[in-house]
XYZ file of C-alpha atoms in Angstrom:
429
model
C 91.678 160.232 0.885
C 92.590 161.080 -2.772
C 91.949 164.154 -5.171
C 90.502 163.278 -8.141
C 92.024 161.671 -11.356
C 91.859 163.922 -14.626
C 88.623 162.618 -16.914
C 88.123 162.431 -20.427
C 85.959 161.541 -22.660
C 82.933 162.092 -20.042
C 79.468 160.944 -21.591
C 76.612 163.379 -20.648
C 74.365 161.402 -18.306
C 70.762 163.047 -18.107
C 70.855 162.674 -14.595
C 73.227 165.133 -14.553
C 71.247 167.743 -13.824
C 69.677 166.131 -11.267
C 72.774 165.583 -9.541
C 73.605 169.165 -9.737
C 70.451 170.228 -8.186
C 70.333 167.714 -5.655
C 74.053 168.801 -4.135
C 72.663 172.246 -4.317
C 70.483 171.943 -1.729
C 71.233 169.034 0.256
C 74.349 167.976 2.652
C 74.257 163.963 0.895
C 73.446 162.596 -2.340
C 73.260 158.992 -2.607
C 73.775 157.327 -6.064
C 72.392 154.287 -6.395
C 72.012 151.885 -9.442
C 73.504 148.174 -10.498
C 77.282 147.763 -10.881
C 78.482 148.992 -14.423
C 75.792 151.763 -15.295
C 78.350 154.725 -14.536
C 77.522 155.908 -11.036
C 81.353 156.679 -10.268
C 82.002 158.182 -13.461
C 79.454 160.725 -13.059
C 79.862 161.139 -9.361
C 83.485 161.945 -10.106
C 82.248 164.730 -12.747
C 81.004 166.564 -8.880
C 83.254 165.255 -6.455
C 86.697 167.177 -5.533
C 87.810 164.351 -3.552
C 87.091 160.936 -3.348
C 87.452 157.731 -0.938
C 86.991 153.836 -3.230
C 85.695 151.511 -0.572
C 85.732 148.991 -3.758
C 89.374 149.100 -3.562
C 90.809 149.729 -0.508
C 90.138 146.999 2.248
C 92.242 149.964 4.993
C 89.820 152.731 3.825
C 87.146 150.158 4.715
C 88.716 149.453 7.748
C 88.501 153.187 9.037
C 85.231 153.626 7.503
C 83.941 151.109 9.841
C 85.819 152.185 12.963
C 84.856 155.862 12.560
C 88.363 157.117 11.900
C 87.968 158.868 8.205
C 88.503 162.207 8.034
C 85.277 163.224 6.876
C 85.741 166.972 8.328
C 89.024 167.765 6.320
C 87.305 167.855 2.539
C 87.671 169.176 -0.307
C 84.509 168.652 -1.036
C 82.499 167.392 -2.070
C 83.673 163.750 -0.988
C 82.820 160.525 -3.084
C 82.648 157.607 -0.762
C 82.431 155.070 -3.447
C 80.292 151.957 -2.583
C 79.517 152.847 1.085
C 77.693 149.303 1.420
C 80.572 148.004 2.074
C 81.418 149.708 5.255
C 77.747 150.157 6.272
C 78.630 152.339 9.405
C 79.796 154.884 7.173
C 75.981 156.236 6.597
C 75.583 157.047 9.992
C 79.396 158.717 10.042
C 78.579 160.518 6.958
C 74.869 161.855 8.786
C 76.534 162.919 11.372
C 79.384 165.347 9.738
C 76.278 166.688 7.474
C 74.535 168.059 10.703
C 78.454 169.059 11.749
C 79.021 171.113 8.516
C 75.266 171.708 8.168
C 75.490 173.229 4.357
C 74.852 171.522 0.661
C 76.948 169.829 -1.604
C 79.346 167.920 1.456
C 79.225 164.073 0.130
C 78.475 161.987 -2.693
C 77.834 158.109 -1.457
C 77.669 155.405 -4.776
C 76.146 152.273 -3.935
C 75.268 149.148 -6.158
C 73.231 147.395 -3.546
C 71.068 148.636 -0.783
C 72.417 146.660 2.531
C 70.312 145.811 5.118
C 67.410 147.703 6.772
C 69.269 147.870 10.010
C 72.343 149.562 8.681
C 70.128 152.725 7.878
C 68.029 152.581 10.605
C 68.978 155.709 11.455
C 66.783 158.071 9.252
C 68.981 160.368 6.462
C 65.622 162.817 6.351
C 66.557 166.460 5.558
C 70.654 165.327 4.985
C 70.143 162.562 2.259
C 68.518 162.707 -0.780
C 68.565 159.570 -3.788
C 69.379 159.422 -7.518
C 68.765 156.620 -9.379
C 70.866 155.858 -11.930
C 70.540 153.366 -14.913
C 72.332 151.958 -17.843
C 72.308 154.858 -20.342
C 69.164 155.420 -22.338
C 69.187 156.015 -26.237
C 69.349 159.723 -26.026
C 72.546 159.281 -23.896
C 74.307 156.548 -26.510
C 73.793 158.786 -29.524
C 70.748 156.199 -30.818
C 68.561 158.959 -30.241
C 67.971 162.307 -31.270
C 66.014 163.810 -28.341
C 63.848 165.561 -30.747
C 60.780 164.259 -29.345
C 60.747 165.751 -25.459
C 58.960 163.819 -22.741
C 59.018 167.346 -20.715
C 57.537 168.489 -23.416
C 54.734 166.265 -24.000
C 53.982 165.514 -20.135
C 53.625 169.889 -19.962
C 50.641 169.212 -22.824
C 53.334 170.533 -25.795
C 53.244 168.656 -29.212
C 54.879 165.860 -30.531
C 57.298 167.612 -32.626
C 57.794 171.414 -34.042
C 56.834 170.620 -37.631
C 54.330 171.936 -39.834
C 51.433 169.926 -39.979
C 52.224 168.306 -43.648
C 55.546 167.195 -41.771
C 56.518 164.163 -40.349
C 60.171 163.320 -39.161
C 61.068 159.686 -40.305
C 64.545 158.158 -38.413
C 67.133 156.395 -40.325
C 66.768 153.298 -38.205
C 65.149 150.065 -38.924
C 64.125 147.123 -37.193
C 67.116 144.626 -37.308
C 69.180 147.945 -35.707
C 66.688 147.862 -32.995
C 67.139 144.508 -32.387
C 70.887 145.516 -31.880
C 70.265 148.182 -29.756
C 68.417 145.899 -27.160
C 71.389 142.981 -26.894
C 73.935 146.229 -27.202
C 72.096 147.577 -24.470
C 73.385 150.638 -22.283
C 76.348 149.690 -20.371
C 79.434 152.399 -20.985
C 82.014 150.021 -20.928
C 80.620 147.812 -23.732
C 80.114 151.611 -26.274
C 82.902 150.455 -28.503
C 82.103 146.801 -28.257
C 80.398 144.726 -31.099
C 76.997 142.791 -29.662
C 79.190 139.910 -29.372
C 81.875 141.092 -27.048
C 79.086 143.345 -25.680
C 77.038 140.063 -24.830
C 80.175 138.191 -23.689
C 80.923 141.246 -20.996
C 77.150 140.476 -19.916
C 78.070 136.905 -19.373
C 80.786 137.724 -16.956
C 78.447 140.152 -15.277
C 75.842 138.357 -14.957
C 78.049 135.367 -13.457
C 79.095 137.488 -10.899
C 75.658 138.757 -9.808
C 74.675 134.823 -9.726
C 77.861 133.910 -7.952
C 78.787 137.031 -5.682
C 76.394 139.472 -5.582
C 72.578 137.821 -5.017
C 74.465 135.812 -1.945
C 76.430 139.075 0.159
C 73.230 141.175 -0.081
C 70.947 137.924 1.235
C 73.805 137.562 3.407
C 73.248 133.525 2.909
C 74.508 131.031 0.180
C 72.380 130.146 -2.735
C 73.156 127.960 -5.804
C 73.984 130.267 -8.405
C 72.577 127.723 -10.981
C 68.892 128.290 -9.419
C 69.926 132.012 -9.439
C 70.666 131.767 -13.327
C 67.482 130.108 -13.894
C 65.852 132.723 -11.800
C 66.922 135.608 -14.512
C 66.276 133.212 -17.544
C 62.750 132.548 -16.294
C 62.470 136.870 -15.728
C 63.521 137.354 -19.254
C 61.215 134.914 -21.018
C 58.534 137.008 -18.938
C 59.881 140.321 -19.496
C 57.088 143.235 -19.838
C 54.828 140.419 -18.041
C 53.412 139.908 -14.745
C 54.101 136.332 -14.326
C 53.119 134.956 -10.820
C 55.593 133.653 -8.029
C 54.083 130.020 -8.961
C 55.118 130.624 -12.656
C 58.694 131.533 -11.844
C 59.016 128.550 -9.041
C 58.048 126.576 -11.810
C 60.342 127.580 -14.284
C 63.703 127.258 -11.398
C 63.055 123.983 -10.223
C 63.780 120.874 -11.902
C 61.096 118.224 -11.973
C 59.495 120.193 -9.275
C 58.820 124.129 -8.478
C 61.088 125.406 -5.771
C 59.866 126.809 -2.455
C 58.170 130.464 -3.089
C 60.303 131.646 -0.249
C 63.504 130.949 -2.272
C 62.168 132.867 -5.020
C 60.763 135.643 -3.554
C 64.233 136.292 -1.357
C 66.211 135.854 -5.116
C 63.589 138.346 -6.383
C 64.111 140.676 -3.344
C 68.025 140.410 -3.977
C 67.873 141.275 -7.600
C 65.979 144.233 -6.537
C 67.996 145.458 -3.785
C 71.132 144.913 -6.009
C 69.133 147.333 -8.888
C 69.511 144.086 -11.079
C 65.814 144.032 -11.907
C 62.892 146.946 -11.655
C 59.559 146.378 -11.092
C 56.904 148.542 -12.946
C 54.280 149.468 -10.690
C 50.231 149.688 -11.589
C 48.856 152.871 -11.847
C 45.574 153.517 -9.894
C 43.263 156.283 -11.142
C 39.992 157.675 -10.437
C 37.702 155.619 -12.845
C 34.697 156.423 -14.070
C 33.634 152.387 -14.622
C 33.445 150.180 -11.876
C 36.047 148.416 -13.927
C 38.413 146.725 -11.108
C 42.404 147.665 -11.188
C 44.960 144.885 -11.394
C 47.800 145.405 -8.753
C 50.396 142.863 -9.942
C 53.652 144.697 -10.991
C 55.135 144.156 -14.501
C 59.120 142.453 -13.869
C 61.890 143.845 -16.040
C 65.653 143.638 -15.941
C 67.224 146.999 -15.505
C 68.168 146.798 -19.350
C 66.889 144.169 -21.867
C 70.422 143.286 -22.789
C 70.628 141.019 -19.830
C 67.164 139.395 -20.672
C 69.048 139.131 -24.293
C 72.442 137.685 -22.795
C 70.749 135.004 -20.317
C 68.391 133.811 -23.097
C 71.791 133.887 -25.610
C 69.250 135.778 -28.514
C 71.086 137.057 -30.930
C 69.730 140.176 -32.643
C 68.883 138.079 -35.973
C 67.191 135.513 -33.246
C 65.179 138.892 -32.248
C 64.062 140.053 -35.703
C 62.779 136.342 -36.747
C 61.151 136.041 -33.343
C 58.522 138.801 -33.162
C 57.203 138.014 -30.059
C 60.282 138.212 -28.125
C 61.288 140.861 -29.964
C 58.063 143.026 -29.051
C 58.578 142.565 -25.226
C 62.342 142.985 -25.041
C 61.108 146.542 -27.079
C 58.984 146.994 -24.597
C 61.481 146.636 -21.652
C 63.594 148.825 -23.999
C 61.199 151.577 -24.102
C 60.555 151.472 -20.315
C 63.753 151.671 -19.258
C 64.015 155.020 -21.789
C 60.997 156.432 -20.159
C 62.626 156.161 -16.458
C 65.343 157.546 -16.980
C 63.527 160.768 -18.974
C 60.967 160.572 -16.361
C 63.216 161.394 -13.240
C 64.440 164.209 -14.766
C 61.416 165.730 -15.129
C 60.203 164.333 -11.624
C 57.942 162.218 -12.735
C 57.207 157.967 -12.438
C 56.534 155.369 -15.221
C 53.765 153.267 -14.390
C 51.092 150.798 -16.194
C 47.786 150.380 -16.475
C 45.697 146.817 -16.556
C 42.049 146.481 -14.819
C 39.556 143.348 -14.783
C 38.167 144.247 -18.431
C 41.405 143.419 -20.313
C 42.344 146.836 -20.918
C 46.116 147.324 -20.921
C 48.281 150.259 -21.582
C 51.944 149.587 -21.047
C 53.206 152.891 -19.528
C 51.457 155.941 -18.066
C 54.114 158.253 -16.831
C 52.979 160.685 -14.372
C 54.653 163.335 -13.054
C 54.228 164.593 -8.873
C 52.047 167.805 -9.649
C 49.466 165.174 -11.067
C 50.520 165.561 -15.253
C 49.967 162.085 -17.027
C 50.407 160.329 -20.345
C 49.583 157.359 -21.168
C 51.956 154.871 -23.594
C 51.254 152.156 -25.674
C 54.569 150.509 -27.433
C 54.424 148.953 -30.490
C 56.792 147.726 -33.002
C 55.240 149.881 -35.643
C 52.977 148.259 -38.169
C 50.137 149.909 -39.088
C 47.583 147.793 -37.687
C 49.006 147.548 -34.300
C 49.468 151.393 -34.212
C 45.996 151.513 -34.672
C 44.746 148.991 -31.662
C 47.176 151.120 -29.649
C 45.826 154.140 -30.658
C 42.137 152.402 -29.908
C 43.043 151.359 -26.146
C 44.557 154.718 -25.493
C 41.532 156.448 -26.799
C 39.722 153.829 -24.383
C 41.726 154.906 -21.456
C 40.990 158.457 -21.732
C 37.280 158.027 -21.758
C 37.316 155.830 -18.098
C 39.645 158.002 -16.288
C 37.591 160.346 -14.232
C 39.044 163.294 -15.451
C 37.751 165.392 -12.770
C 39.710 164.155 -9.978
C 42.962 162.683 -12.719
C 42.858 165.456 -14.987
C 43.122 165.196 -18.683
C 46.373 163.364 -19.924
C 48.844 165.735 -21.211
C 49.194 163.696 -24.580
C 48.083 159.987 -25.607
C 51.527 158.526 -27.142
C 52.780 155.523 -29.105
C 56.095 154.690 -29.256
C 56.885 152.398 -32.583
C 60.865 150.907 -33.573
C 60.415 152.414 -36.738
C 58.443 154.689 -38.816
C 57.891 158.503 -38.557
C 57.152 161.203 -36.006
C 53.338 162.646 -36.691
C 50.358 163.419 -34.610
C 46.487 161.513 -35.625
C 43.453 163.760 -35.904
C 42.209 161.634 -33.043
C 45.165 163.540 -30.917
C 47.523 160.500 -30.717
C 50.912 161.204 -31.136
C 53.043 158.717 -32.419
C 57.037 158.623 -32.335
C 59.821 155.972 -32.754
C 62.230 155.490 -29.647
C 64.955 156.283 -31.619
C 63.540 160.249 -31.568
C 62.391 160.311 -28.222
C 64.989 162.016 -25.232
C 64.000 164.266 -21.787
């Protein structure tokens, strides 16, 4: 067991608040997200000691045996990547209901192991934070000035006088950057080609290493490659299991089951997030879709293992609109949690799509449409969110707490149809 190592340079994380809430009222907080989106770094900013699994095969060793002394503190205690010693979890639950008070461990982990190894329930000693690659707001990109915990408690798009509107100094080729920069920390004072060849690496190693120890079977990596190329080209989508089997194999689809246990890794390993469908209370008898939307945690993976460059981007539209899209959901999870709330999105048997509704647990909702920021499209966004609002059965939903498009470009304003509108590159928690 080791203190901690001085820190500099610490990036604010907005799940740091979260963090310090959580260890304020519960024995275990478990930090979980893919390798390389800063989980140690910020569960060092609230440990006093810590214990790197990662890197030492003896710690392992005792984790595993039951000989750590998990009694002796200071605390709180970072066991760093406890999947790797999976009998630490029920170690750790028991010297929470020993010491029975808050703020006793920190656990990082980078791929959820096994059902069996936490068969034994962490209720009322463990709570979860999710953690991501950072978000705009957390790079600098952003200014914040826009507040989802503003807008999702019914406040307005931004504090200006009506004439007002609040225009960023970003345009879309910078965008385009920002989604193959992505959010990793350790690629901040990379260019987006060193940036893209660190993704290469990483993305090697999930292929290689990390799809096959959490399946705990071997897998070509080449199949696993082509899994994540065929999720990119599909990114924002909801491409069936067919589709993707179709896109792996060569001159034939491979087996569903292969796919669907290299989708199931990717999850478990917090290399890819599904976006759920939300389900309201309708007032149509308009039928909800239930297929999930696939992303990659950030869209500087989907970037990497298609090898688009950002001028590639900018001349491709298309592309460019989804990998926004991914870019904008991954923004809105990350200021969602904070405020306890979910990102979801909307589809039903009419055609009607809205790409986010973000709802928060006491029943507060808005609904997102994400556009690159033309005119014209703002206004079909603006036109299906208006839509939206008049099936929901308000009643039993309640009204959504603003109706919101998020552009690349352009300026900060609210329509006299009560549509907000904001680029990304304003928006923060």
């Amino acid at each position: 067991m080791s203190t901690l190592p001085d820190q500099i340079q610490y990036i604010q994380r907005v799940v740091d608040d979260q963090m310090r809430r959580c260890l304020g009222f519960m024995p275990t907080v478990l930090v979980e997200g893919p390798r390389g989106c800063g989980k140690t770094t910020t569960a060092r900013r609230f440990a006093d000691s810590e214990l790197l699994l990662d890197d030492d095969a003896a710690a392992r060793g005792h984790a595993e045996h039951g000989t750590l002394p998990l009694h002796n503190g200071p605390f709180p205690m970072l066991i760093d990547e406890w999947q790797l010693a999976p009998a630490v979890w029920n170690r750790v639950r028991h010297a929470s209901d020993d010491m029975q008070s808050p703020g006793r461990f920190i656990l990082t982990g980078s791929a959820n192991p096994a059902d069996d190894a936490t068969r034994h329930s962490g209720a009322g000693r463990v709570t979860r934070v999710r953690m991501r690659p950072m978000s705009l707001y957390e790079t600098g990109d952003s200014s914040g000035s826009v507040s989802l915990s503003t807008l999702l408690a019914g406040g307005v798009c931004l504090a200006l006088p009506a004439s007002s509107a609040a225009r960023p100094e970003f345009d879309l080729r910078e965008v385009a950057n920002m989604i193959c920069k992505g959010g990793w920390p350790a690629c901040r004072n990379m260019d987006v080609p060193e940036t893209q060849d660190f993704l290469v690496a990483y993305l090697d190693e999930v292929c290689r290493v990390d799809v096959p120890r959490v399946n705990g079977v071997r897998h070509d990596p080449v199949n696993i490659h082509r899994t994540l190329q065929s999720l990119a080209r599909h990114t924002a989508s909801s491409p069936a299991v067919r589709t993707l089997a179709c896109d792996v194999g060569v001159g034939s689809p491979i087996s569903f089951e292969t796919i669907r246990s290299y989708l199931d890794a990717l999850t478990r390993i917090f290399v890819m997030e599904d976006q759920n469908p939300w389900a309201p209370h309708l007032l149509s008898r308009a039928r909800l879709r239930k297929t999930v939307k696939r992303h990659l945690v950030d869209p500087a993976l989907a970037a990497c293992v298609l090898s688009a460059t950002p001028e590639q981007l900018f001349n491709d539209r298309e592309t460019l609109g989804h990998f926004f899209e991914s870019l904008v959901v991954r923004d809105l999870r990350i200021y969602a949690q904070a405020c306890r709330a979910s990102v979801f999105h909307y589809r039903d048997n009419n055609n009607l799509e809205v790409d986010a509704v973000v709802q928060s647990r006491d029943g507060a909702w808005i609904a997102v449409e994400v556009k690159l920021g033309d005119p014209k499209s703002v206004d079909t966004a603006a036109a299906s969110l208006l839509t939206l609002r008049r099936l929901v059965d308000t009643q039993r939903t309640g009204q959504p707490s603003k109706l919101l498009v998020i552009t690349a470009t352009g300026y900060a304003y609210e329509r006299s149809d009560g549509v907000a509108i904001t680029p990304i590159t304003l928006l923060g928690p």
